[in-house]
Amino acid sequence: MALPPNVYDAEPIPEAAKAEIERLLKTGDLFRYTAPENSPVALLEKEFAEMMGSKYALAVASCSAALFLSLKALGLPRGAKVLIPAFTFAAVPSSVVHADCVPVLVEVADNYRIDMADFEAKLTDEISAVMISHMRGHTSDMDAIMKLAEARGIPVIEDAAHSLGTEWGGRKIGTIGKIGCFSFQSYKLLNSGEGGIMITDDPDVIARAVIMSGAYEHNWKKHPALSDRFEHWQNKLPLYNTRLSNMSAAIVRPQLAEVPRRVRDGRRNHDHVAAQLNQTPWIRVPAPLGPEQRAPDSIQFNLVDFTDEEVLSYAEAAKARGVAVQVFGLTKDNARAYWNWQFLGDTPELPQTRGMLQRACDARLPARLTPEDCDVIAQALIAAAEDVKGEARAYGT
Ligand SMILES: *Cc1c(COP(=O)(O)O)cnc(C)c1O
């Protein structure tokens, strides 16, 4: 049988980046505000905003920095409560804490999407903002979320770190809430090692975020004009200095043209593997919601009728077959298991989310894999279930 493919390596950076990187190396022009205009970071912001159909974009050091600045740009007071899903990456509650706010965790169902009954119950007058994390690109019911939040005048921030290219009812994820945030960390669709970007149509939000990201003195003049908004906020806000460097922007810009291919191939790979996994009684890949078109580079699935011990044996069996599987809620110290966010103090008990996390498996499936690579992975994932549960039922009943 063919060996399982390497799923960790990123794609090469397009050749087109080389000339600009060479120029940056020669000139040392790495700071976004050195050149009078059209720095690589400024060009990336312009191109990204155009690609998304948003008015404004601000590139920063990470998606976490973008989430933090989003909360700060909304002007939330110290101690403000922010609703977030309990299934997300630890960086999300961390960005809330960093902004001096308090995260309130909402239950997530076994299809990895927000439990709307719990969301509605927790969206009280005490909540100042909602941060929707489209975890691994799984999209919660954005129509229902926007309707409930808008009825109360509560702003919605989309954590689309890992969801670039996903659509909801034909709209681009990250453009539905007031602010959308994306990551350029190497495991995401666009890779500059580190980096992030936020988009919005709100001139006050972007003016505040630009200044706080570190556009000190009159560096805001190197951003597209915003009538008097920059002058208005000048000197009134702290400078958190979490900018993106020109080198990172030069590495991301030529990848923008690759987005449609990466989205298409990632979806093909995911759906190809999902169809095979759903053939066994031991594995369920939850269906997407109706309006959702995902752009996955990994696959999540639930083990059915497995005990905790069997789930751990499954991860071992998959590993022995050359495919790494993480179980969000059973892999030690997993940063996506809410009870490991001890920096929050006492986390609430969320039985639905906990139950899901203890059966939900995560395997990487990058867009650059071929369908044949994906077959090898799918077969290993299925065979590992049979290793644990025995072949009889898989092929029998
Ligand atoms: C990667 C990720 C983040 C953090 O992005 P950074 O750029 O590493 O800060 C936040 N949320 C989700 C859902 C992510 O996948």
Coordinates of C-alpha atoms and ligand atoms in Angstrom, one line a residue:
M1 CA 0.0 0.0 0.0
A2 CA 1.2 3.5 -0.7
L3 CA 2.7 5.4 2.2
P4 CA 0.6 8.2 3.8
P5 CA 1.6 11.6 2.5
N6 CA 3.3 14.3 4.6
V7 CA 0.5 16.6 5.7
Y8 CA 2.6 19.1 7.6
D9 CA 4.6 20.8 4.9
A10 CA 3.3 24.1 3.5
E11 CA 3.1 24.9 -0.2
P12 CA 6.1 26.6 -1.7
I13 CA 5.9 30.4 -1.8
P14 CA 5.1 31.5 -5.4
E15 CA 8.2 32.4 -7.5
A16 CA 6.6 35.8 -8.1
A17 CA 7.5 36.8 -4.5
K18 CA 11.2 36.5 -5.1
A19 CA 12.0 39.8 -6.9
E20 CA 10.2 41.8 -4.2
I21 CA 12.0 39.8 -1.4
E22 CA 15.3 40.5 -3.2
R23 CA 14.5 44.2 -3.3
L24 CA 13.6 44.2 0.4
L25 CA 16.8 42.4 1.3
K26 CA 18.8 44.9 -0.8
T27 CA 17.2 48.0 0.5
G28 CA 16.4 46.9 4.1
D29 CA 13.0 48.5 3.5
L30 CA 11.1 46.3 6.0
F31 CA 9.0 48.7 8.0
R32 CA 5.6 49.5 6.5
Y33 CA 5.8 53.2 7.2
T34 CA 9.3 54.0 5.8
A35 CA 8.3 54.4 2.1
P36 CA 6.1 57.4 1.3
E37 CA 3.4 55.3 -0.3
N38 CA 2.6 51.8 -1.7
S39 CA 4.6 49.8 0.8
P40 CA 4.0 46.0 0.4
V41 CA 1.8 46.1 3.5
A42 CA -0.3 48.9 2.1
L43 CA -0.7 47.1 -1.2
L44 CA -1.6 43.8 0.5
E45 CA -4.3 45.7 2.5
K46 CA -5.7 47.2 -0.8
E47 CA -5.7 43.9 -2.6
F48 CA -7.2 41.9 0.3
A49 CA -10.0 44.4 0.8
E50 CA -10.7 44.3 -3.0
M51 CA -10.7 40.5 -3.0
M52 CA -13.2 40.4 -0.1
G53 CA -15.3 43.3 -1.3
S54 CA -14.7 45.2 1.9
K55 CA -14.1 48.9 2.3
Y56 CA -11.1 48.7 4.6
A57 CA -8.3 46.3 5.7
L58 CA -5.6 46.5 8.2
A59 CA -2.7 44.0 8.2
V60 CA -1.2 43.2 11.6
A61 CA 1.1 40.7 13.4
S62 CA -1.4 37.9 13.8
C63 CA -5.1 37.0 13.7
S64 CA -5.0 37.2 17.5
A65 CA -3.7 40.8 17.3
A66 CA -6.6 41.5 14.9
L67 CA -9.1 40.0 17.3
F68 CA -7.7 42.1 20.2
L69 CA -7.6 45.3 18.1
S70 CA -11.2 44.6 17.0
L71 CA -12.4 44.6 20.6
K72 CA -10.4 47.7 21.3
A73 CA -11.7 49.4 18.2
L74 CA -15.2 48.8 19.3
G75 CA -14.4 50.8 22.4
L76 CA -15.5 48.1 24.9
P77 CA -15.0 49.1 28.5
R78 CA -12.9 47.1 30.9
G79 CA -14.9 44.0 32.1
A80 CA -17.2 44.0 29.1
K81 CA -18.6 40.5 28.4
V82 CA -17.9 38.9 25.0
L83 CA -19.8 35.8 23.8
I84 CA -17.6 33.2 22.1
P85 CA -18.1 29.6 21.2
A86 CA -16.6 27.1 23.6
F87 CA -15.1 25.2 20.7
T88 CA -12.3 27.4 19.5
F89 CA -8.5 27.9 19.7
A90 CA -7.2 29.2 23.0
A91 CA -6.0 32.4 21.2
V92 CA -9.6 33.5 21.0
P93 CA -10.5 33.7 24.7
S94 CA -6.9 35.0 25.1
S95 CA -7.6 37.9 22.8
V96 CA -10.7 38.8 24.9
V97 CA -8.7 38.7 28.1
H98 CA -5.9 40.8 26.5
A99 CA -8.6 43.4 25.7
D100 CA -9.6 43.5 29.4
C101 CA -12.9 41.9 28.5
V102 CA -14.5 38.7 29.9
P103 CA -15.3 35.8 27.6
V104 CA -18.7 34.0 28.0
L105 CA -18.6 30.5 26.5
V106 CA -21.5 29.2 24.4
E107 CA -22.2 25.5 23.9
V108 CA -21.3 23.9 20.6
A109 CA -23.2 21.0 19.1
D110 CA -21.7 17.7 17.8
N111 CA -21.7 19.2 14.3
Y112 CA -19.1 21.7 15.6
R113 CA -21.5 24.6 15.2
I114 CA -22.9 27.0 17.9
D115 CA -25.9 25.7 19.7
M116 CA -28.4 28.4 18.9
A117 CA -30.6 27.8 21.9
D118 CA -27.7 28.4 24.3
F119 CA -26.5 31.4 22.2
E120 CA -29.9 33.0 22.4
A121 CA -30.2 32.3 26.2
K122 CA -26.7 33.8 26.8
L123 CA -27.2 36.8 24.6
T124 CA -28.4 39.0 27.4
D125 CA -28.2 42.7 28.1
E126 CA -24.9 42.0 29.8
I127 CA -23.2 41.1 26.5
S128 CA -21.3 43.9 24.7
A129 CA -20.0 42.0 21.7
V130 CA -20.1 38.6 20.0
M131 CA -17.0 36.9 18.6
I132 CA -17.9 34.0 16.3
S133 CA -15.1 31.7 15.7
H134 CA -15.6 29.7 12.5
M135 CA -13.5 26.9 14.0
R136 CA -11.7 24.8 11.3
G137 CA -14.0 26.7 8.9
H138 CA -17.2 25.2 10.3
T139 CA -19.8 27.9 10.0
S140 CA -22.5 28.4 12.6
D141 CA -25.9 29.7 11.6
M142 CA -24.8 33.2 10.6
D143 CA -28.4 34.3 9.6
A144 CA -29.7 33.5 13.1
I145 CA -26.7 34.9 14.8
M146 CA -26.8 38.2 12.9
K147 CA -30.6 38.5 13.5
L148 CA -30.3 38.0 17.2
A149 CA -27.3 40.3 17.6
E150 CA -28.7 43.1 15.4
A151 CA -32.0 43.0 17.3
R152 CA -30.0 44.0 20.4
G153 CA -27.5 46.3 18.7
I154 CA -24.6 44.0 19.6
P155 CA -21.6 44.0 17.2
V156 CA -20.4 40.7 15.8
I157 CA -16.7 40.0 15.1
E158 CA -15.9 37.1 12.9
D159 CA -12.8 35.0 13.7
A160 CA -12.3 33.7 10.2
A161 CA -8.6 32.9 11.0
H162 CA -9.0 29.5 9.3
S163 CA -12.0 30.2 7.0
L164 CA -10.7 32.3 4.1
G165 CA -12.6 31.2 1.0
T166 CA -15.7 29.9 2.9
E167 CA -19.0 31.3 1.9
W168 CA -22.4 31.5 3.7
G169 CA -25.4 32.0 1.4
G170 CA -23.0 33.3 -1.3
R171 CA -21.4 35.9 1.1
K172 CA -17.8 35.7 2.0
I173 CA -17.1 34.6 5.5
G174 CA -15.5 37.5 7.4
T175 CA -17.7 40.1 5.6
I176 CA -21.0 39.2 7.5
G177 CA -20.2 40.7 10.9
K178 CA -19.0 44.2 11.6
I179 CA -15.3 43.0 11.5
G180 CA -13.7 39.9 10.1
C181 CA -10.2 38.7 11.1
F182 CA -7.9 36.3 9.2
S183 CA -4.6 34.6 10.0
F184 CA -1.4 34.2 7.8
Q185 CA 0.1 31.7 10.2
S186 CA 1.6 28.8 8.2
Y187 CA -1.3 26.3 8.8
K188 CA -3.8 28.7 7.3
L189 CA -4.8 29.3 3.6
L190 CA -2.3 32.2 3.2
N191 CA 1.1 31.7 4.7
S192 CA 3.7 34.2 5.8
G193 CA 4.7 32.3 8.9
E194 CA 3.0 34.9 11.1
G195 CA 0.5 37.6 10.3
G196 CA -3.1 38.5 10.2
I197 CA -5.6 41.0 8.7
M198 CA -8.9 42.6 9.7
I199 CA -11.6 43.9 7.4
T200 CA -14.5 46.2 8.0
D201 CA -16.8 48.7 6.3
D202 CA -16.8 51.0 9.4
P203 CA -14.6 54.1 9.1
D204 CA -14.3 54.6 12.9
V205 CA -13.4 51.0 13.6
I206 CA -10.7 51.0 11.0
A207 CA -9.4 54.5 12.0
R208 CA -9.1 53.4 15.7
A209 CA -7.6 50.0 14.8
V210 CA -5.0 51.6 12.4
I211 CA -3.9 54.1 15.1
M212 CA -3.8 51.4 17.9
S213 CA -1.9 49.0 15.6
G214 CA 1.0 51.4 15.7
A215 CA 0.4 54.2 13.1
Y216 CA 2.0 56.7 15.5
E217 CA 2.1 60.5 14.7
H218 CA 0.9 61.0 11.2
N219 CA 1.6 57.5 9.8
W220 CA -2.1 57.1 9.3
K221 CA -1.7 59.4 6.2
K222 CA -0.2 56.3 4.5
H223 CA -3.6 54.6 4.8
P224 CA -6.5 55.4 2.5
A225 CA -8.1 58.7 3.6
L226 CA -11.1 58.5 6.0
S227 CA -12.4 62.1 5.9
D228 CA -11.6 63.4 9.4
R229 CA -11.7 60.1 11.3
F230 CA -7.9 59.8 11.8
E231 CA -7.6 63.4 13.0
H232 CA -10.4 62.8 15.3
W233 CA -8.8 59.8 17.0
Q234 CA -5.2 61.1 16.8
N235 CA -3.5 61.1 20.3
K236 CA -6.6 59.7 22.0
L237 CA -5.7 56.0 21.7
P238 CA -2.8 53.8 23.0
L239 CA -0.3 52.5 20.5
Y240 CA -0.1 48.7 20.8
N241 CA 2.5 48.3 18.0
T242 CA 1.4 45.1 16.4
R243 CA 2.1 45.9 12.8
L244 CA 3.0 43.5 9.8
S245 CA 6.4 43.8 8.2
N246 CA 6.9 44.4 4.5
M247 CA 8.6 41.0 4.2
S248 CA 5.5 39.2 5.4
A249 CA 3.3 41.2 3.0
A250 CA 5.7 40.4 0.1
I251 CA 5.3 36.7 0.8
V252 CA 1.5 36.8 1.1
R253 CA 0.7 39.1 -1.9
P254 CA 1.4 36.6 -4.7
Q255 CA -0.5 33.9 -2.8
L256 CA -3.8 35.9 -3.2
A257 CA -4.1 34.6 -6.8
E258 CA -3.8 31.0 -5.4
V259 CA -6.8 31.3 -3.1
P260 CA -9.4 30.0 -5.6
R261 CA -7.3 26.9 -6.4
R262 CA -6.5 26.2 -2.7
V263 CA -10.2 26.5 -1.9
R264 CA -11.3 24.3 -4.7
D265 CA -8.8 21.6 -4.1
G266 CA -9.2 21.7 -0.3
R267 CA -13.0 21.2 -0.7
R268 CA -12.4 18.4 -3.3
N269 CA -10.0 16.6 -0.9
H270 CA -12.3 17.0 2.1
D271 CA -15.4 15.8 0.3
H272 CA -13.6 12.9 -1.2
V273 CA -12.4 11.7 2.2
A274 CA -15.7 12.5 4.0
A275 CA -17.7 10.4 1.5
Q276 CA -15.4 7.4 2.3
L277 CA -15.5 7.9 6.1
N278 CA -19.3 8.1 6.1
Q279 CA -19.4 4.5 4.7
T280 CA -18.3 3.0 8.0
P281 CA -20.7 2.8 10.9
W282 CA -17.9 4.0 13.3
I283 CA -17.3 7.4 11.8
R284 CA -19.6 10.4 11.1
V285 CA -18.6 13.5 9.3
P286 CA -21.3 16.1 10.2
A287 CA -23.0 17.6 7.1
P288 CA -22.5 21.3 6.5
L289 CA -25.4 23.7 7.1
G290 CA -27.4 24.5 3.9
P291 CA -26.0 27.9 3.0
E292 CA -22.4 26.9 3.8
Q293 CA -19.7 26.3 1.2
R294 CA -16.5 25.4 3.1
A295 CA -12.8 25.8 2.2
P296 CA -11.3 23.1 4.4
D297 CA -7.7 22.0 4.7
S298 CA -8.4 19.4 7.3
I299 CA -11.2 17.0 8.2
Q300 CA -13.1 16.6 11.5
F301 CA -15.2 13.6 12.3
N302 CA -16.9 12.0 15.3
L303 CA -16.3 8.4 16.4
V304 CA -19.6 6.7 17.0
D305 CA -20.2 4.3 19.9
F306 CA -16.6 4.5 21.2
T307 CA -15.6 4.6 24.8
D308 CA -12.9 7.0 25.9
E309 CA -10.4 4.2 25.9
E310 CA -11.4 3.1 22.4
V311 CA -11.1 6.7 21.2
L312 CA -7.5 6.8 22.5
S313 CA -6.8 3.4 20.9
Y314 CA -8.2 4.8 17.7
A315 CA -5.7 7.7 17.7
E316 CA -2.9 5.2 18.4
A317 CA -4.1 2.9 15.6
A318 CA -4.3 5.7 13.1
K319 CA -0.8 6.8 14.1
A320 CA 0.5 3.3 13.6
R321 CA -1.0 3.5 10.1
G322 CA 0.9 6.7 9.5
V323 CA -1.9 9.3 9.9
A324 CA -1.9 11.7 12.8
V325 CA -5.3 12.2 14.5
Q326 CA -5.9 14.6 17.4
V327 CA -8.9 14.1 19.6
F328 CA -9.7 17.7 20.6
G329 CA -10.9 16.7 24.1
L330 CA -8.7 13.7 24.9
T331 CA -5.3 14.6 23.4
K332 CA -3.4 15.9 26.5
D333 CA -3.2 19.7 26.9
N334 CA -5.1 20.3 23.6
A335 CA -5.5 24.1 23.2
R336 CA -9.0 23.7 21.8
A337 CA -10.4 22.0 24.9
Y338 CA -12.1 24.7 26.9
W339 CA -11.2 23.1 30.3
N340 CA -7.5 23.7 29.4
W341 CA -8.0 27.5 29.4
Q342 CA -7.1 27.7 33.0
F343 CA -6.1 31.3 32.6
L344 CA -9.8 32.1 32.6
G345 CA -10.2 30.9 36.2
D346 CA -13.2 28.6 36.6
T347 CA -14.6 27.6 33.3
P348 CA -18.3 26.6 33.3
E349 CA -19.3 23.0 32.7
L350 CA -20.6 22.7 29.1
P351 CA -21.7 19.1 28.8
Q352 CA -22.6 19.3 25.1
T353 CA -19.3 20.8 24.0
R354 CA -17.4 18.4 26.3
G355 CA -19.1 15.4 24.9
M356 CA -18.4 16.5 21.3
L357 CA -14.7 17.3 22.0
Q358 CA -14.2 13.9 23.5
R359 CA -15.3 12.1 20.3
A360 CA -14.3 14.6 17.6
C361 CA -11.1 13.8 15.7
D362 CA -9.0 16.2 13.6
A363 CA -6.8 15.2 10.7
R364 CA -4.9 17.5 8.3
L365 CA -5.8 17.4 4.6
P366 CA -4.0 20.2 2.8
A367 CA -5.1 21.4 -0.6
R368 CA -1.9 20.2 -2.3
L369 CA -2.7 16.5 -1.7
T370 CA -3.9 14.5 -4.7
P371 CA -7.0 12.4 -4.6
E372 CA -4.7 9.3 -4.4
D373 CA -3.0 10.7 -1.3
C374 CA -6.5 11.3 0.1
D375 CA -7.5 7.7 -0.6
V376 CA -4.5 6.5 1.5
I377 CA -5.5 8.7 4.4
A378 CA -9.2 7.7 4.2
Q379 CA -8.3 4.0 4.1
A380 CA -6.0 4.4 7.1
L381 CA -8.7 6.3 9.1
I382 CA -11.2 3.6 8.3
A383 CA -8.8 0.7 9.0
A384 CA -7.9 2.2 12.3
A385 CA -11.6 2.2 13.4
E386 CA -11.7 -1.5 12.4
D387 CA -8.5 -2.2 14.3
V388 CA -10.3 -1.0 17.4
K389 CA -13.8 -2.2 16.8
G390 CA -13.2 -5.4 14.7
E391 CA -14.0 -5.8 11.1
A392 CA -17.3 -7.6 11.5
R393 CA -19.7 -4.8 12.0
A394 CA -18.0 -2.5 9.6
Y395 CA -18.7 -4.8 6.7
G396 CA -21.6 -6.8 8.2
T397 CA -24.7 -5.1 9.5
Ligands
LIG1 C1 -5.1 30.0 13.9 C2 -6.3 30.5 14.6 C3 -6.3 31.7 15.4 C4 -5.1 32.4 15.7 O1 -4.4 32.9 14.6 P1 -2.9 33.6 14.8 O2 -2.6 34.3 13.5 O3 -2.0 32.4 15.0 O4 -3.0 34.5 16.0 C5 -7.5 32.1 15.9 N1 -8.7 31.4 15.7 C6 -8.7 30.3 14.9 C7 -10.0 29.7 14.7 C8 -7.5 29.8 14.3 O5 -7.6 28.7 13.6

